Amino acid sequence: MSSIYQRVLVIDDDFMIANLHGKYIEQQEGYKLVGVGKNYAETMALSNELNPDLLLLDVYLPDRSGLDVLRSIRSMNLPCDVILITAAKEIQIIEEAFRLGIFDYLIKPFGLDLLKETLKKYSQFKFHLHSLIPPDQNFVEGLKKFRATKSLTGEQLPKGLDFRTLERVKQTLMQEQQLRGAEQIARVAGISRSTARTYLDYLIELEVVEEFLQYGTVGRPQRLFRIK
């Protein structure tokens, strides 16, 4: 195992969930749990004391919002990345979280395999960031491949794509870790089938979504999609 660890602070007001995620992090190569907190006050105290590399942060805390934690961390210039792990599904919360520079956003309930994949991408992102590759445009493109959220925000979207619709499609896929067709995704997201296909193609290009072909006895194969 590498001697270099990503030091993680887990914040969740549910003690059992915090312990579950903490124990899971300790099982992942290259990661070390440095602390667990349950509210805003503890989070800020631990962040200043322990200087973690990464926060697994819940939005709904008993004293203040997890978004307040994010704002405070950014205003204090603490060198810490954040993965939001929460039951919050409001578009406004998701949008502001991305604006505040989160690495990823996982909606409860989710399988630990999804958390494992997110941690893997974060490790790859940090490894690439601190590699000896000259920081040119290719270097930046390499970073964006791992940090997909940076490619999903604001004015970086291709012309004709809307951030909120994109997030709606992505969150629809994240609700259940199973293969879905474009028509089913469109129905759940509340958009047309053609619109769903456009956004799905973009998410495939970002390597956020993977596509499978299901062959029947007649006709064209059905395209099925799943979040990575």
PDB file of N, CA, C and O in Angstrom, residues 129-190:
ATOM      1  N   LEU A 129      -3.018  15.288 -10.705  1.00  0.00           N
ATOM      2  CA  LEU A 129      -2.743  16.671 -10.335  1.00  0.00           C
ATOM      3  C   LEU A 129      -1.302  16.855  -9.881  1.00  0.00           C
ATOM      4  O   LEU A 129      -0.665  17.875 -10.181  1.00  0.00           O
ATOM      5  N   HIS A 130      -0.776  15.879  -9.156  1.00  0.00           N
ATOM      6  CA  HIS A 130       0.565  15.999  -8.594  1.00  0.00           C
ATOM      7  C   HIS A 130       1.611  15.185  -9.364  1.00  0.00           C
ATOM      8  O   HIS A 130       2.705  14.925  -8.850  1.00  0.00           O
ATOM      9  N   SER A 131       1.278  14.792 -10.582  1.00  0.00           N
ATOM     10  CA  SER A 131       2.242  14.087 -11.418  1.00  0.00           C
ATOM     11  C   SER A 131       3.247  15.074 -11.998  1.00  0.00           C
ATOM     12  O   SER A 131       3.138  16.288 -11.814  1.00  0.00           O
ATOM     13  N   LEU A 132       4.236  14.559 -12.697  1.00  0.00           N
ATOM     14  CA  LEU A 132       5.281  15.400 -13.291  1.00  0.00           C
ATOM     15  C   LEU A 132       4.929  15.847 -14.705  1.00  0.00           C
ATOM     16  O   LEU A 132       5.781  16.384 -15.417  1.00  0.00           O
ATOM     17  N   ILE A 133       3.678  15.638 -15.105  1.00  0.00           N
ATOM     18  CA  ILE A 133       3.243  16.051 -16.439  1.00  0.00           C
ATOM     19  C   ILE A 133       3.214  17.575 -16.522  1.00  0.00           C
ATOM     20  O   ILE A 133       2.681  18.237 -15.624  1.00  0.00           O
ATOM     21  N   PRO A 134       3.795  18.169 -17.573  1.00  0.00           N
ATOM     22  CA  PRO A 134       3.755  19.634 -17.714  1.00  0.00           C
ATOM     23  C   PRO A 134       2.307  20.138 -17.745  1.00  0.00           C
ATOM     24  O   PRO A 134       1.465  19.557 -18.416  1.00  0.00           O
ATOM     25  N   PRO A 135       1.986  21.201 -17.018  1.00  0.00           N
ATOM     26  CA  PRO A 135       0.601  21.694 -16.936  1.00  0.00           C
ATOM     27  C   PRO A 135       0.174  22.462 -18.177  1.00  0.00           C
ATOM     28  O   PRO A 135       0.051  23.683 -18.168  1.00  0.00           O
ATOM     29  N   ASP A 136      -0.058  21.729 -19.267  1.00  0.00           N
ATOM     30  CA  ASP A 136      -0.582  22.347 -20.478  1.00  0.00           C
ATOM     31  C   ASP A 136      -2.060  21.986 -20.609  1.00  0.00           C
ATOM     32  O   ASP A 136      -2.673  21.465 -19.678  1.00  0.00           O
ATOM     33  N   GLN A 137      -2.650  22.239 -21.775  1.00  0.00           N
ATOM     34  CA  GLN A 137      -4.081  21.968 -21.944  1.00  0.00           C
ATOM     35  C   GLN A 137      -4.391  20.478 -21.830  1.00  0.00           C
ATOM     36  O   GLN A 137      -5.433  20.086 -21.291  1.00  0.00           O
ATOM     37  N   ASN A 138      -3.501  19.632 -22.333  1.00  0.00           N
ATOM     38  CA  ASN A 138      -3.717  18.188 -22.213  1.00  0.00           C
ATOM     39  C   ASN A 138      -3.747  17.761 -20.747  1.00  0.00           C
ATOM     40  O   ASN A 138      -4.497  16.867 -20.355  1.00  0.00           O
ATOM     41  N   PHE A 139      -2.920  18.406 -19.925  1.00  0.00           N
ATOM     42  CA  PHE A 139      -2.907  18.134 -18.491  1.00  0.00           C
ATOM     43  C   PHE A 139      -4.264  18.475 -17.881  1.00  0.00           C
ATOM     44  O   PHE A 139      -4.819  17.709 -17.089  1.00  0.00           O
ATOM     45  N   VAL A 140      -4.817  19.638 -18.257  1.00  0.00           N
ATOM     46  CA  VAL A 140      -6.111  20.063 -17.749  1.00  0.00           C
ATOM     47  C   VAL A 140      -7.220  19.118 -18.207  1.00  0.00           C
ATOM     48  O   VAL A 140      -8.113  18.754 -17.429  1.00  0.00           O
ATOM     49  N   GLU A 141      -7.168  18.695 -19.476  1.00  0.00           N
ATOM     50  CA  GLU A 141      -8.182  17.774 -19.987  1.00  0.00           C
ATOM     51  C   GLU A 141      -8.143  16.459 -19.224  1.00  0.00           C
ATOM     52  O   GLU A 141      -9.182  15.826 -18.988  1.00  0.00           O
ATOM     53  N   GLY A 142      -6.943  16.028 -18.839  1.00  0.00           N
ATOM     54  CA  GLY A 142      -6.813  14.822 -18.042  1.00  0.00           C
ATOM     55  C   GLY A 142      -7.478  14.954 -16.697  1.00  0.00           C
ATOM     56  O   GLY A 142      -8.130  14.026 -16.204  1.00  0.00           O
ATOM     57  N   LEU A 143      -7.349  16.117 -16.072  1.00  0.00           N
ATOM     58  CA  LEU A 143      -8.000  16.363 -14.783  1.00  0.00           C
ATOM     59  C   LEU A 143      -9.527  16.332 -14.927  1.00  0.00           C
ATOM     60  O   LEU A 143     -10.228  15.764 -14.087  1.00  0.00           O
ATOM     61  N   LYS A 144     -10.032  16.935 -15.982  1.00  0.00           N
ATOM     62  CA  LYS A 144     -11.473  17.017 -16.186  1.00  0.00           C
ATOM     63  C   LYS A 144     -12.089  15.636 -16.385  1.00  0.00           C
ATOM     64  O   LYS A 144     -13.259  15.419 -16.057  1.00  0.00           O
ATOM     65  N   LYS A 145     -11.300  14.693 -16.894  1.00  0.00           N
ATOM     66  CA  LYS A 145     -11.815  13.345 -17.103  1.00  0.00           C
ATOM     67  C   LYS A 145     -12.200  12.689 -15.780  1.00  0.00           C
ATOM     68  O   LYS A 145     -13.170  11.944 -15.699  1.00  0.00           O
ATOM     69  N   PHE A 146     -11.424  12.974 -14.729  1.00  0.00           N
ATOM     70  CA  PHE A 146     -11.720  12.395 -13.418  1.00  0.00           C
ATOM     71  C   PHE A 146     -12.713  13.252 -12.643  1.00  0.00           C
ATOM     72  O   PHE A 146     -13.588  12.729 -11.967  1.00  0.00           O
ATOM     73  N   ARG A 147     -12.548  14.562 -12.727  1.00  0.00           N
ATOM     74  CA  ARG A 147     -13.436  15.459 -11.991  1.00  0.00           C
ATOM     75  C   ARG A 147     -14.568  15.884 -12.900  1.00  0.00           C
ATOM     76  O   ARG A 147     -14.622  17.008 -13.383  1.00  0.00           O
ATOM     77  N   ALA A 148     -15.496  14.972 -13.116  1.00  0.00           N
ATOM     78  CA  ALA A 148     -16.573  15.208 -14.077  1.00  0.00           C
ATOM     79  C   ALA A 148     -17.436  16.393 -13.693  1.00  0.00           C
ATOM     80  O   ALA A 148     -17.962  17.084 -14.558  1.00  0.00           O
ATOM     81  N   THR A 149     -17.589  16.666 -12.397  1.00  0.00           N
ATOM     82  CA  THR A 149     -18.449  17.766 -11.980  1.00  0.00           C
ATOM     83  C   THR A 149     -17.979  19.102 -12.526  1.00  0.00           C
ATOM     84  O   THR A 149     -18.768  20.006 -12.743  1.00  0.00           O
ATOM     85  N   LYS A 150     -16.675  19.241 -12.759  1.00  0.00           N
ATOM     86  CA  LYS A 150     -16.174  20.499 -13.313  1.00  0.00           C
ATOM     87  C   LYS A 150     -16.672  20.722 -14.721  1.00  0.00           C
ATOM     88  O   LYS A 150     -16.721  21.833 -15.212  1.00  0.00           O
ATOM     89  N   SER A 151     -17.029  19.639 -15.404  1.00  0.00           N
ATOM     90  CA  SER A 151     -17.506  19.755 -16.767  1.00  0.00           C
ATOM     91  C   SER A 151     -19.021  19.875 -16.837  1.00  0.00           C
ATOM     92  O   SER A 151     -19.597  19.923 -17.903  1.00  0.00           O
ATOM     93  N   LEU A 152     -19.679  19.885 -15.677  1.00  0.00           N
ATOM     94  CA  LEU A 152     -21.128  19.913 -15.668  1.00  0.00           C
ATOM     95  C   LEU A 152     -21.680  21.237 -15.198  1.00  0.00           C
ATOM     96  O   LEU A 152     -22.855  21.373 -14.941  1.00  0.00           O
ATOM     97  N   THR A 153     -20.828  22.236 -15.044  1.00  0.00           N
ATOM     98  CA  THR A 153     -21.297  23.471 -14.437  1.00  0.00           C
ATOM     99  C   THR A 153     -21.359  24.625 -15.424  1.00  0.00           C
ATOM    100  O   THR A 153     -20.550  24.742 -16.330  1.00  0.00           O
ATOM    101  N   GLY A 154     -22.384  25.444 -15.191  1.00  0.00           N
ATOM    102  CA  GLY A 154     -22.510  26.751 -15.809  1.00  0.00           C
ATOM    103  C   GLY A 154     -22.173  26.869 -17.270  1.00  0.00           C
ATOM    104  O   GLY A 154     -22.655  26.134 -18.114  1.00  0.00           O
ATOM    105  N   GLU A 155     -21.300  27.812 -17.586  1.00  0.00           N
ATOM    106  CA  GLU A 155     -21.036  28.193 -18.951  1.00  0.00           C
ATOM    107  C   GLU A 155     -20.160  27.186 -19.691  1.00  0.00           C
ATOM    108  O   GLU A 155     -19.931  27.324 -20.876  1.00  0.00           O
ATOM    109  N   GLN A 156     -19.661  26.145 -19.015  1.00  0.00           N
ATOM    110  CA  GLN A 156     -18.847  25.153 -19.682  1.00  0.00           C
ATOM    111  C   GLN A 156     -19.689  24.190 -20.508  1.00  0.00           C
ATOM    112  O   GLN A 156     -19.158  23.413 -21.287  1.00  0.00           O
ATOM    113  N   LEU A 157     -21.010  24.192 -20.342  1.00  0.00           N
ATOM    114  CA  LEU A 157     -21.866  23.296 -21.088  1.00  0.00           C
ATOM    115  C   LEU A 157     -21.916  23.698 -22.555  1.00  0.00           C
ATOM    116  O   LEU A 157     -21.875  24.885 -22.897  1.00  0.00           O
ATOM    117  N   PRO A 158     -22.022  22.712 -23.458  1.00  0.00           N
ATOM    118  CA  PRO A 158     -22.185  23.027 -24.882  1.00  0.00           C
ATOM    119  C   PRO A 158     -23.461  23.829 -25.122  1.00  0.00           C
ATOM    120  O   PRO A 158     -24.408  23.759 -24.319  1.00  0.00           O
ATOM    121  N   LYS A 159     -23.486  24.553 -26.187  1.00  0.00           N
ATOM    122  CA  LYS A 159     -24.646  25.379 -26.529  1.00  0.00           C
ATOM    123  C   LYS A 159     -25.889  24.501 -26.655  1.00  0.00           C
ATOM    124  O   LYS A 159     -25.863  23.446 -27.280  1.00  0.00           O
ATOM    125  N   GLY A 160     -26.986  24.955 -26.052  1.00  0.00           N
ATOM    126  CA  GLY A 160     -28.239  24.223 -26.133  1.00  0.00           C
ATOM    127  C   GLY A 160     -28.503  23.310 -24.956  1.00  0.00           C
ATOM    128  O   GLY A 160     -29.618  22.795 -24.811  1.00  0.00           O
ATOM    129  N   LEU A 161     -27.492  23.100 -24.102  1.00  0.00           N
ATOM    130  CA  LEU A 161     -27.671  22.257 -22.929  1.00  0.00           C
ATOM    131  C   LEU A 161     -27.866  23.124 -21.690  1.00  0.00           C
ATOM    132  O   LEU A 161     -27.218  24.153 -21.537  1.00  0.00           O
ATOM    133  N   ASP A 162     -28.750  22.679 -20.830  1.00  0.00           N
ATOM    134  CA  ASP A 162     -29.089  23.413 -19.613  1.00  0.00           C
ATOM    135  C   ASP A 162     -28.599  22.641 -18.398  1.00  0.00           C
ATOM    136  O   ASP A 162     -28.798  21.423 -18.297  1.00  0.00           O
ATOM    137  N   PHE A 163     -27.946  23.344 -17.451  1.00  0.00           N
ATOM    138  CA  PHE A 163     -27.362  22.688 -16.288  1.00  0.00           C
ATOM    139  C   PHE A 163     -28.406  21.946 -15.471  1.00  0.00           C
ATOM    140  O   PHE A 163     -28.202  20.798 -15.056  1.00  0.00           O
ATOM    141  N   ARG A 164     -29.553  22.565 -15.218  1.00  0.00           N
ATOM    142  CA  ARG A 164     -30.559  21.939 -14.364  1.00  0.00           C
ATOM    143  C   ARG A 164     -31.120  20.673 -14.999  1.00  0.00           C
ATOM    144  O   ARG A 164     -31.366  19.673 -14.320  1.00  0.00           O
ATOM    145  N   THR A 165     -31.337  20.710 -16.324  1.00  0.00           N
ATOM    146  CA  THR A 165     -31.828  19.516 -17.012  1.00  0.00           C
ATOM    147  C   THR A 165     -30.774  18.415 -16.979  1.00  0.00           C
ATOM    148  O   THR A 165     -31.097  17.238 -16.781  1.00  0.00           O
ATOM    149  N   LEU A 166     -29.525  18.802 -17.152  1.00  0.00           N
ATOM    150  CA  LEU A 166     -28.433  17.830 -17.097  1.00  0.00           C
ATOM    151  C   LEU A 166     -28.377  17.154 -15.737  1.00  0.00           C
ATOM    152  O   LEU A 166     -28.241  15.929 -15.633  1.00  0.00           O
ATOM    153  N   GLU A 167     -28.491  17.947 -14.675  1.00  0.00           N
ATOM    154  CA  GLU A 167     -28.472  17.379 -13.327  1.00  0.00           C
ATOM    155  C   GLU A 167     -29.697  16.494 -13.080  1.00  0.00           C
ATOM    156  O   GLU A 167     -29.604  15.479 -12.398  1.00  0.00           O
ATOM    157  N   ARG A 168     -30.840  16.865 -13.657  1.00  0.00           N
ATOM    158  CA  ARG A 168     -32.049  16.055 -13.489  1.00  0.00           C
ATOM    159  C   ARG A 168     -31.855  14.674 -14.113  1.00  0.00           C
ATOM    160  O   ARG A 168     -32.245  13.655 -13.534  1.00  0.00           O
ATOM    161  N   VAL A 169     -31.234  14.640 -15.287  1.00  0.00           N
ATOM    162  CA  VAL A 169     -30.960  13.361 -15.943  1.00  0.00           C
ATOM    163  C   VAL A 169     -29.964  12.546 -15.130  1.00  0.00           C
ATOM    164  O   VAL A 169     -30.147  11.344 -14.900  1.00  0.00           O
ATOM    165  N   LYS A 170     -28.918  13.212 -14.664  1.00  0.00           N
ATOM    166  CA  LYS A 170     -27.893  12.512 -13.890  1.00  0.00           C
ATOM    167  C   LYS A 170     -28.466  11.957 -12.590  1.00  0.00           C
ATOM    168  O   LYS A 170     -28.210  10.807 -12.224  1.00  0.00           O
ATOM    169  N   GLN A 171     -29.268  12.747 -11.880  1.00  0.00           N
ATOM    170  CA  GLN A 171     -29.831  12.294 -10.616  1.00  0.00           C
ATOM    171  C   GLN A 171     -30.854  11.186 -10.828  1.00  0.00           C
ATOM    172  O   GLN A 171     -30.995  10.295  -9.978  1.00  0.00           O
ATOM    173  N   THR A 172     -31.560  11.200 -11.948  1.00  0.00           N
ATOM    174  CA  THR A 172     -32.479  10.112 -12.278  1.00  0.00           C
ATOM    175  C   THR A 172     -31.722   8.800 -12.398  1.00  0.00           C
ATOM    176  O   THR A 172     -32.151   7.760 -11.891  1.00  0.00           O
ATOM    177  N   LEU A 173     -30.554   8.839 -13.025  1.00  0.00           N
ATOM    178  CA  LEU A 173     -29.735   7.647 -13.166  1.00  0.00           C
ATOM    179  C   LEU A 173     -29.144   7.203 -11.833  1.00  0.00           C
ATOM    180  O   LEU A 173     -28.970   6.008 -11.581  1.00  0.00           O
ATOM    181  N   MET A 174     -28.840   8.168 -10.963  1.00  0.00           N
ATOM    182  CA  MET A 174     -28.204   7.843  -9.685  1.00  0.00           C
ATOM    183  C   MET A 174     -29.183   7.259  -8.667  1.00  0.00           C
ATOM    184  O   MET A 174     -28.767   6.608  -7.707  1.00  0.00           O
ATOM    185  N   GLN A 175     -30.480   7.482  -8.866  1.00  0.00           N
ATOM    186  CA  GLN A 175     -31.468   7.005  -7.897  1.00  0.00           C
ATOM    187  C   GLN A 175     -31.481   5.491  -7.806  1.00  0.00           C
ATOM    188  O   GLN A 175     -31.690   4.920  -6.740  1.00  0.00           O
ATOM    189  N   GLU A 176     -31.256   4.815  -8.926  1.00  0.00           N
ATOM    190  CA  GLU A 176     -31.217   3.357  -8.935  1.00  0.00           C
ATOM    191  C   GLU A 176     -30.050   2.910  -9.816  1.00  0.00           C
ATOM    192  O   GLU A 176     -29.922   3.350 -10.950  1.00  0.00           O
ATOM    193  N   GLN A 177     -29.216   2.031  -9.278  1.00  0.00           N
ATOM    194  CA  GLN A 177     -28.056   1.548 -10.021  1.00  0.00           C
ATOM    195  C   GLN A 177     -28.464   0.385 -10.925  1.00  0.00           C
ATOM    196  O   GLN A 177     -28.142  -0.771 -10.685  1.00  0.00           O
ATOM    197  N   GLN A 178     -29.220   0.709 -11.967  1.00  0.00           N
ATOM    198  CA  GLN A 178     -29.652  -0.320 -12.900  1.00  0.00           C
ATOM    199  C   GLN A 178     -29.741   0.281 -14.298  1.00  0.00           C
ATOM    200  O   GLN A 178     -29.773   1.497 -14.467  1.00  0.00           O
ATOM    201  N   LEU A 179     -29.760  -0.601 -15.302  1.00  0.00           N
ATOM    202  CA  LEU A 179     -29.839  -0.148 -16.683  1.00  0.00           C
ATOM    203  C   LEU A 179     -31.227   0.393 -16.984  1.00  0.00           C
ATOM    204  O   LEU A 179     -32.238  -0.194 -16.585  1.00  0.00           O
ATOM    205  N   ARG A 180     -31.253   1.529 -17.686  1.00  0.00           N
ATOM    206  CA  ARG A 180     -32.521   2.155 -18.057  1.00  0.00           C
ATOM    207  C   ARG A 180     -32.461   2.616 -19.494  1.00  0.00           C
ATOM    208  O   ARG A 180     -31.421   3.071 -19.971  1.00  0.00           O
ATOM    209  N   GLY A 181     -33.610   2.552 -20.175  1.00  0.00           N
ATOM    210  CA  GLY A 181     -33.709   3.076 -21.520  1.00  0.00           C
ATOM    211  C   GLY A 181     -33.982   4.566 -21.507  1.00  0.00           C
ATOM    212  O   GLY A 181     -34.403   5.128 -20.492  1.00  0.00           O
ATOM    213  N   ALA A 182     -33.758   5.222 -22.648  1.00  0.00           N
ATOM    214  CA  ALA A 182     -33.948   6.666 -22.735  1.00  0.00           C
ATOM    215  C   ALA A 182     -35.387   7.068 -22.444  1.00  0.00           C
ATOM    216  O   ALA A 182     -35.638   8.097 -21.820  1.00  0.00           O
ATOM    217  N   GLU A 183     -36.349   6.246 -22.865  1.00  0.00           N
ATOM    218  CA  GLU A 183     -37.758   6.577 -22.645  1.00  0.00           C
ATOM    219  C   GLU A 183     -38.091   6.573 -21.155  1.00  0.00           C
ATOM    220  O   GLU A 183     -38.798   7.463 -20.661  1.00  0.00           O
ATOM    221  N   GLN A 184     -37.572   5.579 -20.423  1.00  0.00           N
ATOM    222  CA  GLN A 184     -37.828   5.503 -18.988  1.00  0.00           C
ATOM    223  C   GLN A 184     -37.156   6.663 -18.250  1.00  0.00           C
ATOM    224  O   GLN A 184     -37.737   7.278 -17.357  1.00  0.00           O
ATOM    225  N   ILE A 185     -35.930   6.980 -18.643  1.00  0.00           N
ATOM    226  CA  ILE A 185     -35.218   8.097 -18.032  1.00  0.00           C
ATOM    227  C   ILE A 185     -35.954   9.405 -18.292  1.00  0.00           C
ATOM    228  O   ILE A 185     -36.099  10.242 -17.398  1.00  0.00           O
ATOM    229  N   ALA A 186     -36.429   9.584 -19.512  1.00  0.00           N
ATOM    230  CA  ALA A 186     -37.159  10.802 -19.871  1.00  0.00           C
ATOM    231  C   ALA A 186     -38.431  10.943 -19.037  1.00  0.00           C
ATOM    232  O   ALA A 186     -38.757  12.042 -18.561  1.00  0.00           O
ATOM    233  N   ARG A 187     -39.141   9.839 -18.832  1.00  0.00           N
ATOM    234  CA  ARG A 187     -40.391   9.881 -18.074  1.00  0.00           C
ATOM    235  C   ARG A 187     -40.132  10.278 -16.616  1.00  0.00           C
ATOM    236  O   ARG A 187     -40.843  11.124 -16.067  1.00  0.00           O
ATOM    237  N   VAL A 188     -39.122   9.696 -15.997  1.00  0.00           N
ATOM    238  CA  VAL A 188     -38.813   9.999 -14.601  1.00  0.00           C
ATOM    239  C   VAL A 188     -38.294  11.431 -14.459  1.00  0.00           C
ATOM    240  O   VAL A 188     -38.634  12.139 -13.510  1.00  0.00           O
ATOM    241  N   ALA A 189     -37.470  11.880 -15.432  1.00  0.00           N
ATOM    242  CA  ALA A 189     -36.888  13.221 -15.372  1.00  0.00           C
ATOM    243  C   ALA A 189     -37.868  14.307 -15.795  1.00  0.00           C
ATOM    244  O   ALA A 189     -37.606  15.498 -15.578  1.00  0.00           O
ATOM    245  N   GLY A 190     -38.971  13.919 -16.432  1.00  0.00           N
ATOM    246  CA  GLY A 190     -39.965  14.895 -16.859  1.00  0.00           C
ATOM    247  C   GLY A 190     -39.561  15.671 -18.100  1.00  0.00           C
ATOM    248  O   GLY A 190     -39.864  16.858 -18.223  1.00  0.00           O
TER     249      GLY A 190
END
